[in-house]
Amino acid sequence: MIITLKEAAKKISEAQKIILTAHIIPDGDAIGSTLAVMQILRSIGKDAQVYIDDTVRHNLHCLPHFEEIRRPAEGEKVDADLLLVLDTSVDRIGNVGKITDAPILNIDHHVTNTGEGCDLYVDPNAAATCELVYNLALELNATITPDIATCIYTGLATDTGFFQFSNTRAETLDIAAKLVKCGVRPNFISEKIEEKTLQEVIGLRYALNALKIFFGGKVVGMMLDYNIMKNFESTEGFIDEIRVIDTVDVAFLLTERKPNYCRVSMRSKGMDVAKIAAELNGGGHIRAAGCTLLMSLAEAEKLLTETIGKLMMADGRLTEEEFSTAVRTTDFAQ
Ligand code: 5GP
Ligand code: MN
């Protein structure tokens, strides 16, 4: 059921022991929002604990209270009054859903979230779930400490590509300014978030080497198979290197995480990629979306590019002639 922010705040006020979680393959908004709400809830006398059923990219380990995040153990059960799911629909939280039977409250900004089986406060106009967290803190009369502000700012910054993407709105910048007044150091966050290991930069070299150009240049993609992927912890930011290409409307990164388990990330300049992701049982936003394809990398590439091409044609973004243009590869190693 769709509820308001006030109703969400009331449900939180009525609970005492609250478990917080966010999506697997967590990003800055997922970790920032859960850690911020954990501190907000503790500051108003609640018992709050974050569980994330995944590893977290090293760049986010600097966030205040990061070390308190737990991963659910096999068969673990936790006594709680409320499970608060942030920055995702309830189907992408791994095994956290199994550790408690508490009612679920969902707070999210994904346009594809329909809130099945729970109370959902959703605002697809918000640039990040962290925008909603800031408003929730005000609604709960919590004081925004420098640590809370740092977590919220991180979610705003990462979901907007440091206030550059089209989801950046006046409210986003207004909240960011208020957070800086609360003690955030923007340079500290951007330095940590943009830091890469040598391994990650080497991974990017492999990815660029596997660049393919579809439909005469309107779509570009990078495919990384399991043999390469198993050597790299993260592909964060790879897609940003190709979405900037002048001819590109849609850029994608296709990674084979396990045999027959492929992850898709998409970014766009005009096309609604949430529509493409939804067609493939995924979700996201107009300009950034993703899905999982349970098939080989070659099959995933075929299905994904056909789906992108057909939906772009239906949207008038691709002519039939462009759709039938041969795929080009750029093997820089040759
Ligand atoms: P990313 O490419 O950064 O992994 O994801 C881009 C956006 O799409 C994020 O907001 C993310 O939460 C959403 N997204 C990515 N994969 C999936 C998916 O499999 N299902 C849903 N519902 N959303 C996804
Ligand atoms: Mn988000």
CSV table of C-alpha atoms and ligand atoms in Angstrom, one decimal:
chain,number,residue,atom,x,y,z
A,1,MET,CA,0.0,0.0,0.0
A,2,ILE,CA,1.3,3.5,-0.9
A,3,ILE,CA,1.6,5.7,2.2
A,4,THR,CA,2.8,9.3,3.0
A,5,LEU,CA,6.0,10.3,4.7
A,6,LYS,CA,4.0,11.3,7.8
A,7,GLU,CA,2.4,7.8,7.9
A,8,ALA,CA,5.9,6.2,7.4
A,9,ALA,CA,7.2,8.3,10.3
A,10,LYS,CA,4.3,7.2,12.5
A,11,LYS,CA,5.0,3.6,11.8
A,12,ILE,CA,8.6,4.1,12.8
A,13,SER,CA,7.6,6.0,16.0
A,14,GLU,CA,5.3,3.1,17.0
A,15,ALA,CA,8.1,0.5,16.6
A,16,GLN,CA,11.0,0.0,19.1
A,17,LYS,CA,13.2,-2.7,17.6
A,18,ILE,CA,13.9,-1.9,13.9
A,19,ILE,CA,16.0,-3.8,11.3
A,20,LEU,CA,17.2,-1.8,8.4
A,21,THR,CA,18.3,-3.0,5.0
A,22,ALA,CA,18.9,-2.0,1.4
A,23,HIS,CA,19.6,-3.7,-1.9
A,24,ILE,CA,22.3,-6.2,-2.7
A,25,ILE,CA,25.2,-4.9,-4.7
A,26,PRO,CA,24.8,-1.9,-2.5
A,27,ASP,CA,25.7,1.6,-3.7
A,28,GLY,CA,26.3,4.9,-1.9
A,29,ASP,CA,22.6,5.6,-1.6
A,30,ALA,CA,21.9,2.1,-0.2
A,31,ILE,CA,24.6,2.3,2.5
A,32,GLY,CA,24.3,6.0,3.1
A,33,SER,CA,20.5,5.8,3.7
A,34,THR,CA,20.6,2.7,6.0
A,35,LEU,CA,23.5,4.0,8.1
A,36,ALA,CA,21.9,7.5,8.3
A,37,VAL,CA,18.5,6.1,9.4
A,38,MET,CA,20.2,3.8,11.9
A,39,GLN,CA,21.8,6.8,13.6
A,40,ILE,CA,18.6,8.8,13.4
A,41,LEU,CA,16.6,6.1,15.0
A,42,ARG,CA,19.1,5.5,17.8
A,43,SER,CA,19.1,9.2,18.5
A,44,ILE,CA,15.4,9.1,19.2
A,45,GLY,CA,15.7,6.1,21.5
A,46,LYS,CA,15.1,3.2,19.1
A,47,ASP,CA,17.0,0.0,18.9
A,48,ALA,CA,18.2,-0.1,15.2
A,49,GLN,CA,20.5,-2.4,13.3
A,50,VAL,CA,21.6,-2.5,9.7
A,51,TYR,CA,21.8,-5.9,7.8
A,52,ILE,CA,23.0,-6.0,4.2
A,53,ASP,CA,23.3,-9.4,2.5
A,54,ASP,CA,26.3,-8.7,0.4
A,55,THR,CA,29.9,-7.4,0.5
A,56,VAL,CA,30.2,-3.6,0.3
A,57,ARG,CA,32.7,-1.9,-2.1
A,58,HIS,CA,35.8,-0.6,-0.3
A,59,ASN,CA,35.0,3.1,-1.0
A,60,LEU,CA,32.0,3.1,1.3
A,61,HIS,CA,33.9,1.6,4.3
A,62,CYS,CA,34.8,5.1,5.4
A,63,LEU,CA,31.2,6.0,6.3
A,64,PRO,CA,30.5,6.5,10.0
A,65,HIS,CA,29.3,3.3,11.7
A,66,PHE,CA,30.1,1.2,8.6
A,67,GLU,CA,31.7,-1.4,10.8
A,68,GLU,CA,28.4,-2.1,12.5
A,69,ILE,CA,26.7,-3.4,9.4
A,70,ARG,CA,26.0,-7.1,9.7
A,71,ARG,CA,25.4,-9.8,7.1
A,72,PRO,CA,22.7,-12.4,8.0
A,73,ALA,CA,24.1,-15.8,8.9
A,74,GLU,CA,22.6,-19.0,7.6
A,75,GLY,CA,19.2,-19.6,9.4
A,76,GLU,CA,19.6,-16.5,11.6
A,77,LYS,CA,16.5,-15.1,13.3
A,78,VAL,CA,16.2,-11.7,14.8
A,79,ASP,CA,13.5,-10.3,17.1
A,80,ALA,CA,12.1,-7.1,15.6
A,81,ASP,CA,9.0,-4.9,15.4
A,82,LEU,CA,9.7,-3.5,11.9
A,83,LEU,CA,11.8,-4.2,8.9
A,84,LEU,CA,12.7,-1.0,7.1
A,85,VAL,CA,13.7,-1.5,3.5
A,86,LEU,CA,15.5,1.4,1.9
A,87,ASP,CA,16.4,2.3,-1.8
A,88,THR,CA,14.9,-0.9,-3.3
A,89,SER,CA,11.7,-2.9,-3.6
A,90,VAL,CA,11.6,-5.8,-1.1
A,91,ASP,CA,12.7,-8.4,-3.7
A,92,ARG,CA,16.4,-7.3,-3.8
A,93,ILE,CA,17.4,-7.7,-0.1
A,94,GLY,CA,18.8,-11.2,-0.3
A,95,ASN,CA,18.3,-13.2,2.9
A,96,VAL,CA,17.5,-10.2,5.2
A,97,GLY,CA,13.8,-10.9,4.5
A,98,LYS,CA,14.2,-14.3,6.1
A,99,ILE,CA,15.7,-13.2,9.5
A,100,THR,CA,12.4,-11.6,10.7
A,101,ASP,CA,8.7,-11.9,10.2
A,102,ALA,CA,8.2,-8.2,11.3
A,103,PRO,CA,5.9,-6.0,9.1
A,104,ILE,CA,7.8,-4.3,6.3
A,105,LEU,CA,8.0,-0.6,5.7
A,106,ASN,CA,9.6,0.4,2.4
A,107,ILE,CA,11.0,3.8,1.6
A,108,ASP,CA,12.3,4.3,-1.9
A,109,HIS,CA,12.7,6.5,-5.0
A,110,HIS,CA,12.6,3.9,-7.7
A,111,VAL,CA,9.8,4.6,-10.3
A,112,THR,CA,9.6,0.8,-10.9
A,113,ASN,CA,8.7,0.0,-7.2
A,114,THR,CA,5.0,-0.8,-6.8
A,115,GLY,CA,5.2,-1.7,-3.1
A,116,GLU,CA,3.7,-5.2,-3.3
A,117,GLY,CA,3.1,-6.8,0.1
A,118,CYS,CA,4.2,-3.9,2.3
A,119,ASP,CA,3.7,-0.2,3.1
A,120,LEU,CA,5.6,1.9,0.7
A,121,TYR,CA,6.5,5.6,0.8
A,122,VAL,CA,7.9,6.3,-2.7
A,123,ASP,CA,8.9,9.5,-4.4
A,124,PRO,CA,10.3,8.9,-7.9
A,125,ASN,CA,11.1,12.6,-8.2
A,126,ALA,CA,13.7,12.4,-5.4
A,127,ALA,CA,17.2,12.1,-6.7
A,128,ALA,CA,18.1,9.6,-4.0
A,129,THR,CA,16.6,7.7,-1.2
A,130,CYS,CA,18.8,9.9,1.0
A,131,GLU,CA,16.7,12.9,0.0
A,132,LEU,CA,13.7,11.1,1.6
A,133,VAL,CA,15.9,10.2,4.6
A,134,TYR,CA,16.6,13.9,5.2
A,135,ASN,CA,12.9,14.7,5.2
A,136,LEU,CA,12.2,11.7,7.5
A,137,ALA,CA,14.8,13.0,10.0
A,138,LEU,CA,12.9,16.4,10.1
A,139,GLU,CA,9.6,14.5,10.4
A,140,LEU,CA,11.0,12.6,13.4
A,141,ASN,CA,12.5,15.8,14.9
A,142,ALA,CA,15.9,14.2,14.9
A,143,THR,CA,19.1,16.4,15.1
A,144,ILE,CA,21.3,15.9,12.0
A,145,THR,CA,24.8,15.3,13.4
A,146,PRO,CA,27.9,15.6,11.2
A,147,ASP,CA,28.0,11.7,10.9
A,148,ILE,CA,24.3,11.5,9.8
A,149,ALA,CA,24.9,14.4,7.4
A,150,THR,CA,27.9,12.6,5.9
A,151,CYS,CA,25.9,9.4,5.2
A,152,ILE,CA,22.9,11.4,3.7
A,153,TYR,CA,25.3,13.5,1.5
A,154,THR,CA,27.0,10.4,0.2
A,155,GLY,CA,23.7,9.0,-1.1
A,156,LEU,CA,22.8,12.3,-2.8
A,157,ALA,CA,26.3,12.6,-4.3
A,158,THR,CA,26.5,9.0,-5.6
A,159,ASP,CA,23.0,8.8,-7.1
A,160,THR,CA,23.4,12.1,-9.0
A,161,GLY,CA,27.0,11.5,-10.2
A,162,PHE,CA,28.1,14.3,-7.9
A,163,PHE,CA,25.1,16.6,-8.8
A,164,GLN,CA,25.5,16.2,-12.6
A,165,PHE,CA,22.8,13.8,-13.7
A,166,SER,CA,19.3,14.9,-14.8
A,167,ASN,CA,17.8,13.7,-11.5
A,168,THR,CA,19.6,16.6,-9.7
A,169,ARG,CA,16.9,19.1,-8.7
A,170,ALA,CA,16.7,22.2,-6.6
A,171,GLU,CA,15.6,20.2,-3.6
A,172,THR,CA,18.7,18.0,-3.9
A,173,LEU,CA,21.1,20.9,-3.9
A,174,ASP,CA,19.2,22.6,-1.2
A,175,ILE,CA,19.5,19.6,1.1
A,176,ALA,CA,23.1,19.2,0.1
A,177,ALA,CA,23.8,22.8,1.2
A,178,LYS,CA,22.1,22.2,4.5
A,179,LEU,CA,24.1,19.1,5.1
A,180,VAL,CA,27.4,21.0,4.4
A,181,LYS,CA,26.2,23.4,7.1
A,182,CYS,CA,25.7,20.4,9.4
A,183,GLY,CA,29.4,19.5,9.0
A,184,VAL,CA,29.8,17.5,5.8
A,185,ARG,CA,33.1,17.9,4.0
A,186,PRO,CA,32.3,17.3,0.2
A,187,ASN,CA,35.9,16.9,-0.8
A,188,PHE,CA,36.4,14.1,1.8
A,189,ILE,CA,33.4,12.2,0.3
A,190,SER,CA,34.3,12.7,-3.3
A,191,GLU,CA,38.0,11.6,-2.7
A,192,LYS,CA,36.9,8.4,-1.0
A,193,ILE,CA,34.1,7.6,-3.5
A,194,GLU,CA,36.2,8.1,-6.6
A,195,GLU,CA,39.2,6.3,-5.3
A,196,LYS,CA,40.0,3.1,-7.3
A,197,THR,CA,42.4,0.3,-6.6
A,198,LEU,CA,45.1,-0.6,-9.2
A,199,GLN,CA,43.1,-3.8,-9.9
A,200,GLU,CA,40.0,-1.8,-10.7
A,201,VAL,CA,41.9,0.4,-13.2
A,202,ILE,CA,43.3,-2.7,-14.8
A,203,GLY,CA,39.7,-4.1,-15.0
A,204,LEU,CA,38.7,-1.0,-16.8
A,205,ARG,CA,41.4,-1.6,-19.4
A,206,TYR,CA,39.8,-5.1,-20.1
A,207,ALA,CA,36.4,-3.6,-20.2
A,208,LEU,CA,37.3,-0.9,-22.8
A,209,ASN,CA,39.0,-3.6,-24.8
A,210,ALA,CA,35.7,-5.4,-25.0
A,211,LEU,CA,33.8,-2.4,-26.2
A,212,LYS,CA,31.1,-3.1,-28.8
A,213,ILE,CA,29.2,-0.5,-30.9
A,214,PHE,CA,25.6,-1.3,-31.8
A,215,PHE,CA,23.0,0.4,-34.1
A,216,GLY,CA,25.5,2.8,-35.7
A,217,GLY,CA,26.8,4.1,-32.4
A,218,LYS,CA,23.6,5.0,-30.5
A,219,VAL,CA,24.2,2.0,-28.2
A,220,VAL,CA,27.5,0.9,-26.8
A,221,GLY,CA,28.3,-2.0,-24.4
A,222,MET,CA,31.0,-3.7,-22.6
A,223,MET,CA,30.9,-7.4,-22.0
A,224,LEU,CA,33.1,-9.0,-19.2
A,225,ASP,CA,33.0,-12.8,-18.9
A,226,TYR,CA,33.4,-14.8,-15.7
A,227,ASN,CA,37.1,-15.6,-16.3
A,228,ILE,CA,37.9,-11.9,-16.2
A,229,MET,CA,35.2,-10.9,-13.6
A,230,LYS,CA,36.5,-13.3,-11.0
A,231,ASN,CA,39.7,-11.2,-10.7
A,232,PHE,CA,37.9,-7.9,-10.0
A,233,GLU,CA,36.0,-6.8,-6.9
A,234,SER,CA,34.1,-4.0,-8.6
A,235,THR,CA,33.2,-2.5,-11.9
A,236,GLU,CA,31.9,0.7,-10.3
A,237,GLY,CA,32.2,3.6,-12.7
A,238,PHE,CA,33.1,1.6,-15.8
A,239,ILE,CA,29.9,2.5,-17.5
A,240,ASP,CA,30.5,6.2,-16.9
A,241,GLU,CA,33.6,6.0,-19.2
A,242,ILE,CA,31.4,5.0,-22.2
A,243,ARG,CA,28.1,6.8,-21.6
A,244,VAL,CA,29.9,10.1,-22.5
A,245,ILE,CA,30.6,9.0,-26.1
A,246,ASP,CA,29.0,11.7,-28.3
A,247,THR,CA,26.9,9.4,-30.5
A,248,VAL,CA,25.5,7.3,-27.5
A,249,ASP,CA,22.0,7.3,-26.2
A,250,VAL,CA,22.2,4.0,-24.3
A,251,ALA,CA,25.4,2.6,-22.7
A,252,PHE,CA,25.4,-0.8,-21.0
A,253,LEU,CA,27.8,-3.0,-19.0
A,254,LEU,CA,27.2,-6.7,-19.0
A,255,THR,CA,29.1,-8.8,-16.5
A,256,GLU,CA,29.0,-12.5,-16.0
A,257,ARG,CA,29.2,-12.8,-12.2
A,258,LYS,CA,28.8,-16.6,-12.1
A,259,PRO,CA,28.3,-19.0,-15.0
A,260,ASN,CA,24.8,-18.3,-16.4
A,261,TYR,CA,24.3,-15.3,-14.1
A,262,CYS,CA,24.8,-12.0,-15.8
A,263,ARG,CA,24.2,-8.5,-14.4
A,264,VAL,CA,23.2,-5.6,-16.6
A,265,SER,CA,23.8,-1.9,-15.9
A,266,MET,CA,22.4,0.7,-18.2
A,267,ARG,CA,22.7,4.4,-18.5
A,268,SER,CA,21.0,6.8,-21.0
A,269,LYS,CA,21.0,10.3,-22.3
A,270,GLY,CA,17.4,10.2,-23.6
A,271,MET,CA,15.9,6.7,-23.7
A,272,ASP,CA,13.9,5.4,-20.7
A,273,VAL,CA,16.2,2.5,-19.6
A,274,ALA,CA,13.8,1.7,-16.7
A,275,LYS,CA,11.4,0.5,-19.4
A,276,ILE,CA,14.1,-1.7,-20.9
A,277,ALA,CA,15.1,-3.1,-17.5
A,278,ALA,CA,11.4,-3.7,-16.6
A,279,GLU,CA,11.0,-5.7,-19.8
A,280,LEU,CA,13.8,-8.0,-18.6
A,281,ASN,CA,12.4,-8.2,-15.0
A,282,GLY,CA,14.7,-5.6,-13.6
A,283,GLY,CA,14.1,-2.0,-12.6
A,284,GLY,CA,15.6,1.4,-11.9
A,285,HIS,CA,15.3,5.0,-13.1
A,286,ILE,CA,14.8,6.6,-16.5
A,287,ARG,CA,18.5,7.3,-16.9
A,288,ALA,CA,20.0,4.4,-14.8
A,289,ALA,CA,18.6,0.9,-14.6
A,290,GLY,CA,19.6,-2.7,-14.4
A,291,CYS,CA,18.6,-6.3,-14.3
A,292,THR,CA,19.9,-9.9,-13.9
A,293,LEU,CA,19.8,-12.3,-16.8
A,294,LEU,CA,20.2,-16.0,-16.0
A,295,MET,CA,21.9,-17.2,-19.2
A,296,SER,CA,25.3,-17.3,-20.8
A,297,LEU,CA,27.0,-14.0,-21.6
A,298,ALA,CA,26.5,-14.5,-25.4
A,299,GLU,CA,22.8,-15.2,-24.9
A,300,ALA,CA,22.5,-12.2,-22.5
A,301,GLU,CA,24.2,-9.9,-25.1
A,302,LYS,CA,21.8,-11.0,-27.8
A,303,LEU,CA,18.6,-10.6,-25.7
A,304,LEU,CA,19.7,-7.3,-24.2
A,305,THR,CA,20.7,-5.6,-27.4
A,306,GLU,CA,17.6,-6.9,-29.2
A,307,THR,CA,15.4,-5.6,-26.4
A,308,ILE,CA,17.2,-2.2,-26.4
A,309,GLY,CA,16.9,-1.9,-30.2
A,310,LYS,CA,13.2,-2.8,-30.3
A,311,LEU,CA,12.2,-0.5,-27.5
A,312,MET,CA,14.3,2.4,-29.0
A,313,MET,CA,12.7,1.8,-32.4
A,314,ALA,CA,9.2,1.8,-30.7
A,315,ASP,CA,10.2,5.2,-29.1
A,316,GLY,CA,11.3,6.6,-32.5
A,317,ARG,CA,14.9,6.8,-31.3
A,318,LEU,CA,16.3,4.3,-33.8
A,319,THR,CA,15.4,3.8,-37.5
A,320,GLU,CA,15.0,0.3,-39.0
A,321,GLU,CA,18.2,1.0,-41.0
A,322,GLU,CA,20.2,1.8,-37.8
A,323,PHE,CA,18.7,-1.2,-36.1
A,324,SER,CA,20.1,-3.5,-38.8
A,325,THR,CA,23.6,-1.9,-38.8
A,326,ALA,CA,26.3,-4.4,-38.1
A,327,VAL,CA,27.9,-4.6,-34.7
A,328,ARG,CA,31.4,-3.1,-34.5
A,329,THR,CA,34.1,-4.0,-32.1
A,330,THR,CA,37.2,-2.1,-31.1
A,331,ASP,CA,39.9,-4.4,-30.0
A,332,PHE,CA,42.7,-2.1,-28.9
A,333,ALA,CA,45.0,-5.0,-28.2
A,334,GLN,CA,45.3,-5.7,-31.9
B,1,5GP,P1,23.4,0.1,-11.3
B,1,5GP,O1,23.6,0.1,-12.8
B,1,5GP,O2,24.1,1.2,-10.7
B,1,5GP,O3,23.6,-1.2,-10.7
B,1,5GP,O4,21.8,0.4,-11.1
B,1,5GP,C1,21.2,1.5,-11.7
B,1,5GP,C2,19.8,1.6,-11.0
B,1,5GP,O5,19.0,0.5,-11.4
B,1,5GP,C3,19.9,1.6,-9.5
B,1,5GP,O6,19.0,2.6,-9.0
B,1,5GP,C4,19.5,0.2,-9.1
B,1,5GP,O7,18.9,0.2,-7.8
B,1,5GP,C5,18.5,-0.2,-10.2
B,1,5GP,N1,18.7,-1.6,-10.5
B,1,5GP,C6,19.8,-2.2,-11.0
B,1,5GP,N2,19.6,-3.6,-11.1
B,1,5GP,C7,18.3,-3.8,-10.8
B,1,5GP,C8,17.5,-5.0,-10.7
B,1,5GP,O8,17.9,-6.1,-11.1
B,1,5GP,N3,16.2,-4.8,-10.3
B,1,5GP,C9,15.7,-3.6,-10.0
B,1,5GP,N4,14.4,-3.5,-9.5
B,1,5GP,N5,16.4,-2.4,-10.0
B,1,5GP,C10,17.7,-2.5,-10.4
B,2,MN,MN,19.1,5.2,-4.9
